[in-house]
Coordinates of C-alpha atoms in Angstrom, one line a residue:
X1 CA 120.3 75.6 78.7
X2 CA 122.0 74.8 82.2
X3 CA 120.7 78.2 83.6
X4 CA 117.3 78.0 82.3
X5 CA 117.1 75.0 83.7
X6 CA 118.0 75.3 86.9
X7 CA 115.9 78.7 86.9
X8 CA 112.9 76.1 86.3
X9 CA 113.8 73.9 89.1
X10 CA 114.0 76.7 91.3
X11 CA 110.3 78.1 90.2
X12 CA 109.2 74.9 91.1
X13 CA 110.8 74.5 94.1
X14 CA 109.3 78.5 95.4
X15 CA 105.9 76.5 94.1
X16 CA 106.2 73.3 96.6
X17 CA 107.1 75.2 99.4
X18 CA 104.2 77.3 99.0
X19 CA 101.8 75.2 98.4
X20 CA 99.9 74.2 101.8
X21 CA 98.3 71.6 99.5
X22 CA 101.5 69.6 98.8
X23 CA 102.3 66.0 100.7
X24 CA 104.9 66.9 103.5
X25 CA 107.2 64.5 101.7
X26 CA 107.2 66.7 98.8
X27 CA 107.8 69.7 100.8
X28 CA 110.4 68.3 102.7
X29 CA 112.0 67.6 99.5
X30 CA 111.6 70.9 98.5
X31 CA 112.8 72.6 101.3
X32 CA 116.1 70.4 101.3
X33 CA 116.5 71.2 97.6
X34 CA 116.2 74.7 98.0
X35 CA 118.9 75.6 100.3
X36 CA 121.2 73.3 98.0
X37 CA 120.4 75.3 94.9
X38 CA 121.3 79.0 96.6
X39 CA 125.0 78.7 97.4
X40 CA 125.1 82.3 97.9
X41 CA 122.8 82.1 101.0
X42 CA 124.5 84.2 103.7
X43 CA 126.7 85.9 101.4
X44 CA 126.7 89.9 100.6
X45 CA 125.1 90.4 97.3
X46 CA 126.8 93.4 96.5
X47 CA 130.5 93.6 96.9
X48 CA 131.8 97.8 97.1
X49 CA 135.4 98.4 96.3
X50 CA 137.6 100.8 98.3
X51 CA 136.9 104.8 97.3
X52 CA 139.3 105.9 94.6
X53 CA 139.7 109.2 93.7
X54 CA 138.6 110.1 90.3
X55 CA 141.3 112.3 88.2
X56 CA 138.7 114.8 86.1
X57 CA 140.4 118.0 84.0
X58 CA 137.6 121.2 83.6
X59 CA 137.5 122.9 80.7
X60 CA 135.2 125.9 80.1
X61 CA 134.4 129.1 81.8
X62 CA 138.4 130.2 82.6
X63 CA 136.8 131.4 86.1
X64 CA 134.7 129.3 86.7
X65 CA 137.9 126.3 85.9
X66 CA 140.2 128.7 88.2
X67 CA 138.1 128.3 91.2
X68 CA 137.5 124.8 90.7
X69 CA 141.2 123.7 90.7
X70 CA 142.0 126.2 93.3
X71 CA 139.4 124.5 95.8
X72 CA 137.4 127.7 95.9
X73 CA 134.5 126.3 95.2
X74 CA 132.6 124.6 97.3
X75 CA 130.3 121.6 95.9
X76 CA 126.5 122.1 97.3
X77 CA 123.9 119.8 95.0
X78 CA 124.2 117.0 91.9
X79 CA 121.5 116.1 89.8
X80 CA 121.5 113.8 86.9
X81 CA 120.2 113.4 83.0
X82 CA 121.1 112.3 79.8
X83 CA 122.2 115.2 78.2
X84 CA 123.4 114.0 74.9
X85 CA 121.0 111.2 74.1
X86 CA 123.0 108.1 74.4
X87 CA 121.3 106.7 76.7
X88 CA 123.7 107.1 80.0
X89 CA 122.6 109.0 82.5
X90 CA 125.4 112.1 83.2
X91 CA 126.0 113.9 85.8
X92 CA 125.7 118.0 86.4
X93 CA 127.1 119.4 90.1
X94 CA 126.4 122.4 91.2
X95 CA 129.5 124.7 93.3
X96 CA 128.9 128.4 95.2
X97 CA 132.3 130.4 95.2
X98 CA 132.8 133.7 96.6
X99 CA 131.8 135.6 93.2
X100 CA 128.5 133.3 92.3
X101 CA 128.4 129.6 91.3
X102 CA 129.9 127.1 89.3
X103 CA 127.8 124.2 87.5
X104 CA 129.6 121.4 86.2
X105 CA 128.7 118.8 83.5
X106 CA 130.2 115.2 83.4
X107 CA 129.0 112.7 80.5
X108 CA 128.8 109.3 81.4
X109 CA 131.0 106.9 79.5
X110 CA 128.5 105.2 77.1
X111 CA 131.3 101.8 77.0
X112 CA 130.3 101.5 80.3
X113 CA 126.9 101.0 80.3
X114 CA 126.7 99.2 76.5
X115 CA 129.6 99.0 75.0
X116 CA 130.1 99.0 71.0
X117 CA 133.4 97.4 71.0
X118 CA 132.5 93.5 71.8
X119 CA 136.5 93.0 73.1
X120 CA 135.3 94.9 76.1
X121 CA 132.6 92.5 77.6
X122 CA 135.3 89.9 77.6
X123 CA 137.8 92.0 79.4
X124 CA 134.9 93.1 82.1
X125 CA 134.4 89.4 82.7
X126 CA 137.9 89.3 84.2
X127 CA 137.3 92.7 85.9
X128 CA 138.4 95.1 83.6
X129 CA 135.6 97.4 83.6
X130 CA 135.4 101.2 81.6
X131 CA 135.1 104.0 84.0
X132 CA 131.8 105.3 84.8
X133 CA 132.2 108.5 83.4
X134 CA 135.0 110.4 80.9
X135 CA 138.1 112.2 82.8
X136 CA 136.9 115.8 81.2
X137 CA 133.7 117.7 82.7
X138 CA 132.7 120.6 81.1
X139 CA 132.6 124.3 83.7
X140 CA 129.8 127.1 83.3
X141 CA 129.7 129.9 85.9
X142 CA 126.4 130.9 87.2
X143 CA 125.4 134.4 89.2
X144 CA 124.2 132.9 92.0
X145 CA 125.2 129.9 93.9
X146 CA 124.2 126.4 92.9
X147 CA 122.8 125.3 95.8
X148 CA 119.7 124.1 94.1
X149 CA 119.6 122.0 90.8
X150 CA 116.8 120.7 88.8
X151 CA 116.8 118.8 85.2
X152 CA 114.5 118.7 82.7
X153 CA 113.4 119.3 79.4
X154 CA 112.1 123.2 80.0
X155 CA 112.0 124.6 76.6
X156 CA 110.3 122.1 74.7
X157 CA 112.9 121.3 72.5
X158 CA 113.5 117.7 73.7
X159 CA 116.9 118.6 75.1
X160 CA 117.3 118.1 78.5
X161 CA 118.2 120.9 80.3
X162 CA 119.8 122.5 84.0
X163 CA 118.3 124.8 86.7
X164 CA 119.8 126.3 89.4
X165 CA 119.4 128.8 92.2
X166 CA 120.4 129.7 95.7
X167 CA 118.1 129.4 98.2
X168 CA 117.0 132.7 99.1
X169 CA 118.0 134.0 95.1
X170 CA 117.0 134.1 91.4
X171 CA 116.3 131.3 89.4
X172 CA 117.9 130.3 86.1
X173 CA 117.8 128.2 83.0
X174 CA 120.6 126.8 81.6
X175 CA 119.4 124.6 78.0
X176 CA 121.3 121.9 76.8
X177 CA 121.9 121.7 73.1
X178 CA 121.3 118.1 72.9
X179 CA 125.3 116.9 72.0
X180 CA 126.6 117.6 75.9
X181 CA 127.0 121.3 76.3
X182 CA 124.8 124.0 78.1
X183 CA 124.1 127.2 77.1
X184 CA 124.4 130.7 79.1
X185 CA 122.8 131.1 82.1
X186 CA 119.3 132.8 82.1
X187 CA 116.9 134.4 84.4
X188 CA 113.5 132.9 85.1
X189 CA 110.8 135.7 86.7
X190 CA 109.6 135.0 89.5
X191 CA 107.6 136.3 92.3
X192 CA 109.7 135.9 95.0
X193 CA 113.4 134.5 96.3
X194 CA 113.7 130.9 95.9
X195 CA 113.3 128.6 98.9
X196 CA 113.2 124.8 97.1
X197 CA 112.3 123.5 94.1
X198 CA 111.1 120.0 92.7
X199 CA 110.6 119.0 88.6
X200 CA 108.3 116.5 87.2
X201 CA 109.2 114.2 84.5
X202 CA 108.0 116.2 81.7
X203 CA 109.5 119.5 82.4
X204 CA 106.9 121.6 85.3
X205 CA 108.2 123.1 87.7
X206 CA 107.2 123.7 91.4
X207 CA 109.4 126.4 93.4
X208 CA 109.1 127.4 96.9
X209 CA 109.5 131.0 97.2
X210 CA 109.5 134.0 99.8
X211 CA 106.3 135.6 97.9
X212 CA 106.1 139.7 98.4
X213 CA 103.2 139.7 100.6
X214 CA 103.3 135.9 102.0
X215 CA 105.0 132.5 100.8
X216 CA 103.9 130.3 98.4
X217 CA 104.6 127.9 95.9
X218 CA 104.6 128.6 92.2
X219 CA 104.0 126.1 89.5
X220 CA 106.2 126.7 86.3
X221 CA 105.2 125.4 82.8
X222 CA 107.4 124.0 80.3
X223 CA 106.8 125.8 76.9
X224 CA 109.0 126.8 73.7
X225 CA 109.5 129.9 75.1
X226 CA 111.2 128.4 78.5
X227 CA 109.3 128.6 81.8
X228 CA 105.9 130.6 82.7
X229 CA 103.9 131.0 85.7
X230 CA 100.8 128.6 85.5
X231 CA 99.5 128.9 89.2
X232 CA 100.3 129.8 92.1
X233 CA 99.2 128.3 96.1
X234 CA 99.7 130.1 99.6
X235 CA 101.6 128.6 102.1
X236 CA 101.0 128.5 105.8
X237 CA 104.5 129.2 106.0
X238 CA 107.7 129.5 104.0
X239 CA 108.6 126.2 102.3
X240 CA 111.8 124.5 102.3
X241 CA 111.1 121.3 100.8
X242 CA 108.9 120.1 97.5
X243 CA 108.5 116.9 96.1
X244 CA 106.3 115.7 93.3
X245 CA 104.4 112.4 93.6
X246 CA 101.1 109.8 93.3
X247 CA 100.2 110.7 96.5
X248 CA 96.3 110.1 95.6
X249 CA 95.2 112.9 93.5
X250 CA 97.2 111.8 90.3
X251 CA 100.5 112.0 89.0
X252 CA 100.5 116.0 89.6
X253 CA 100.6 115.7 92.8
X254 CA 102.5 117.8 95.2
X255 CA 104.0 117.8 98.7
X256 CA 105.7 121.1 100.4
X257 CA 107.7 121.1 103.7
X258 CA 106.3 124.7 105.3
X259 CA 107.6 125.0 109.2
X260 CA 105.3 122.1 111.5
X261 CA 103.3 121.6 108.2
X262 CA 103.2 119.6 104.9
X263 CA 101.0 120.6 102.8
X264 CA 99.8 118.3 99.9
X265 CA 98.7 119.9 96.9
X266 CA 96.4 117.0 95.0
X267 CA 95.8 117.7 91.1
X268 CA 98.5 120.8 91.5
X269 CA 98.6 121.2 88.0
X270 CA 94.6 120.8 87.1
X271 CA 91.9 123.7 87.8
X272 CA 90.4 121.9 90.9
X273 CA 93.4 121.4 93.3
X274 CA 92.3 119.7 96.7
X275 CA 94.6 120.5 99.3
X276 CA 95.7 119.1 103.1
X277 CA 98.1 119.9 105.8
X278 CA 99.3 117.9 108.1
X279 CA 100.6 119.5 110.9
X280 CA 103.0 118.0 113.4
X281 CA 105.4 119.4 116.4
X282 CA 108.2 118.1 118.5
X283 CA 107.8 117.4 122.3
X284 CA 107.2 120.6 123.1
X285 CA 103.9 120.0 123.9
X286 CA 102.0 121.5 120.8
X287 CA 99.7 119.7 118.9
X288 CA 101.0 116.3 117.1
X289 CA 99.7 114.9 114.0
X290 CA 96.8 117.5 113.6
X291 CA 95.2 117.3 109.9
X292 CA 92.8 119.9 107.9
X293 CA 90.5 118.1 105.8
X294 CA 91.5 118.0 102.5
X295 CA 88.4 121.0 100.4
X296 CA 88.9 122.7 97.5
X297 CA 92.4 124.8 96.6
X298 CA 91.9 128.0 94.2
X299 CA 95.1 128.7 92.6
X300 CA 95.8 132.6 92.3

């Protein structure tokens, strides 16, 4: 009852001071008040503890485990899901070693985030908080370095699932069973080397590639089957950044990085994309800030 009240007499406090309408004696009041209620005022509101170095053990892939401890593998992207459904978010890494790549999978520890055991809210009032995540991540080698990862559910299957590539390589799936473990790596056809790749909440898939006769981007849909090409857009030049967004043409919107260019892809995944790029330069001289109007985009 103490917090809710004083939660009240700090609404109305906010409400004196911002009401031009109020005597000046009132406000006064209220002004004086409201420094006395926020004894936090000048004080950091988040307090970081020193790094620590997090002990983990791999099992898995025996090569993939033997590069890792042998510092072989170099880490290059993370990416984050929940990958057996209990509602914390884990944590997949992604590694290039000299045969290929190495993806990693670390599940959070759910008595970190809402604990079953009641004793432990008591003990994480005095400080005694449950690691983030568990001390064993699970190793899966890859063809290809990881350099790009992507999560999502991509199968249909509502499982969340991995992909990775190398930019300038192949593309591959790697589906999650639903209970923390990934399956075998597995191609995804494409038309070209990948260059970047962004995912949308329910499972498409945009990827930058080096197309045969120019670049483009290629949108991937999500199907029992796994990924298929939907559509695909030219690029000005190659792209080597995408990003899905509300960017005024709907949810399926799409932005790519190409060169001096971004190109935004309105309604990328209807049948009457509108597209506009915006070009920019350094100080070299060239042209700053020049935009196409946005007409109509047919996708190939």
């Amino acid at each position: 009852m103490r917090l809710i009240s004083r939660f009240v007499q700090t609404a109305s406090l906010v409400l004196a001071l911002a009401n031009p309408l109020a005597p000046a004696t009132v406000r006064a009041q209220a002004a004086h008040a409201a420094t006395a209620v926020l004894p936090s005022a000048g004080k950091p509101l988040v307090h970081l503890k020193s790094p620590q170095t997090v002990e983990i053990r791999y099992t898995g892939s025996a090569a993939a485990v033997a590069a890792l401890k042998s510092g072989a593998a170099e880490p290059t992207a993370l990416a984050a899901a929940d990958f057996n459904a209990d509602g914390a978010m884990d944590v997949v890494a992604g590694y290039a070693t000299a045969k290929g790549g190495v993806v990693t999978l670390l599940l959070a520890n759910p008595d970190a985030f809402a604990p079953k055991d009641t004793s432990l809210y008591a003990k994480a009032m005095r400080g005694d908080v449950p690691a983030t995540f568990l001390s064993t991540a699970t190793a899966y080698a890859v063809p290809e370095s990881a350099e790009l990862i992507v999560t999502g559910d991509f199968n249909r299957d509502g499982r969340q699932d991995v992909l990775v590539a190398a930019r300038g390589g192949n593309l591959y799936m790697l589906a999650g069973d639903g209970h923390g473990k990934l399956g075998t790596p597995q191609l995804v056809p494409l038309d070209g080397a990948v260059r970047a790749m962004s995912a949308t909440p329910d499972g498409h898939v945009a990827v930058s590639i080096a197309g045969e006769h120019s670049p483009e981007v290629q949108i991937l849909a999500p199907g029992k089957a796994g990924l298929t090409a939907s559509r695909t857009y030219p690029l000005p030049v190659a792209g080597d950044s995408v990003a899905w967004g509300t960017l005024g043409g709907g949810a399926g919107d799409l932005a790519i990085g190409a060169g001096s260019n971004i190109v935004i892809i309105y309604g990328a995944l209807g049948e009457d994309a509108q597209f506009e790029t915006v070009t920019y330069t350094d100080n070299g001289g060239n042209i700053l800030g020049k935009v196409d109007k946005a007409t109509k985009f047919i996708p190939t």
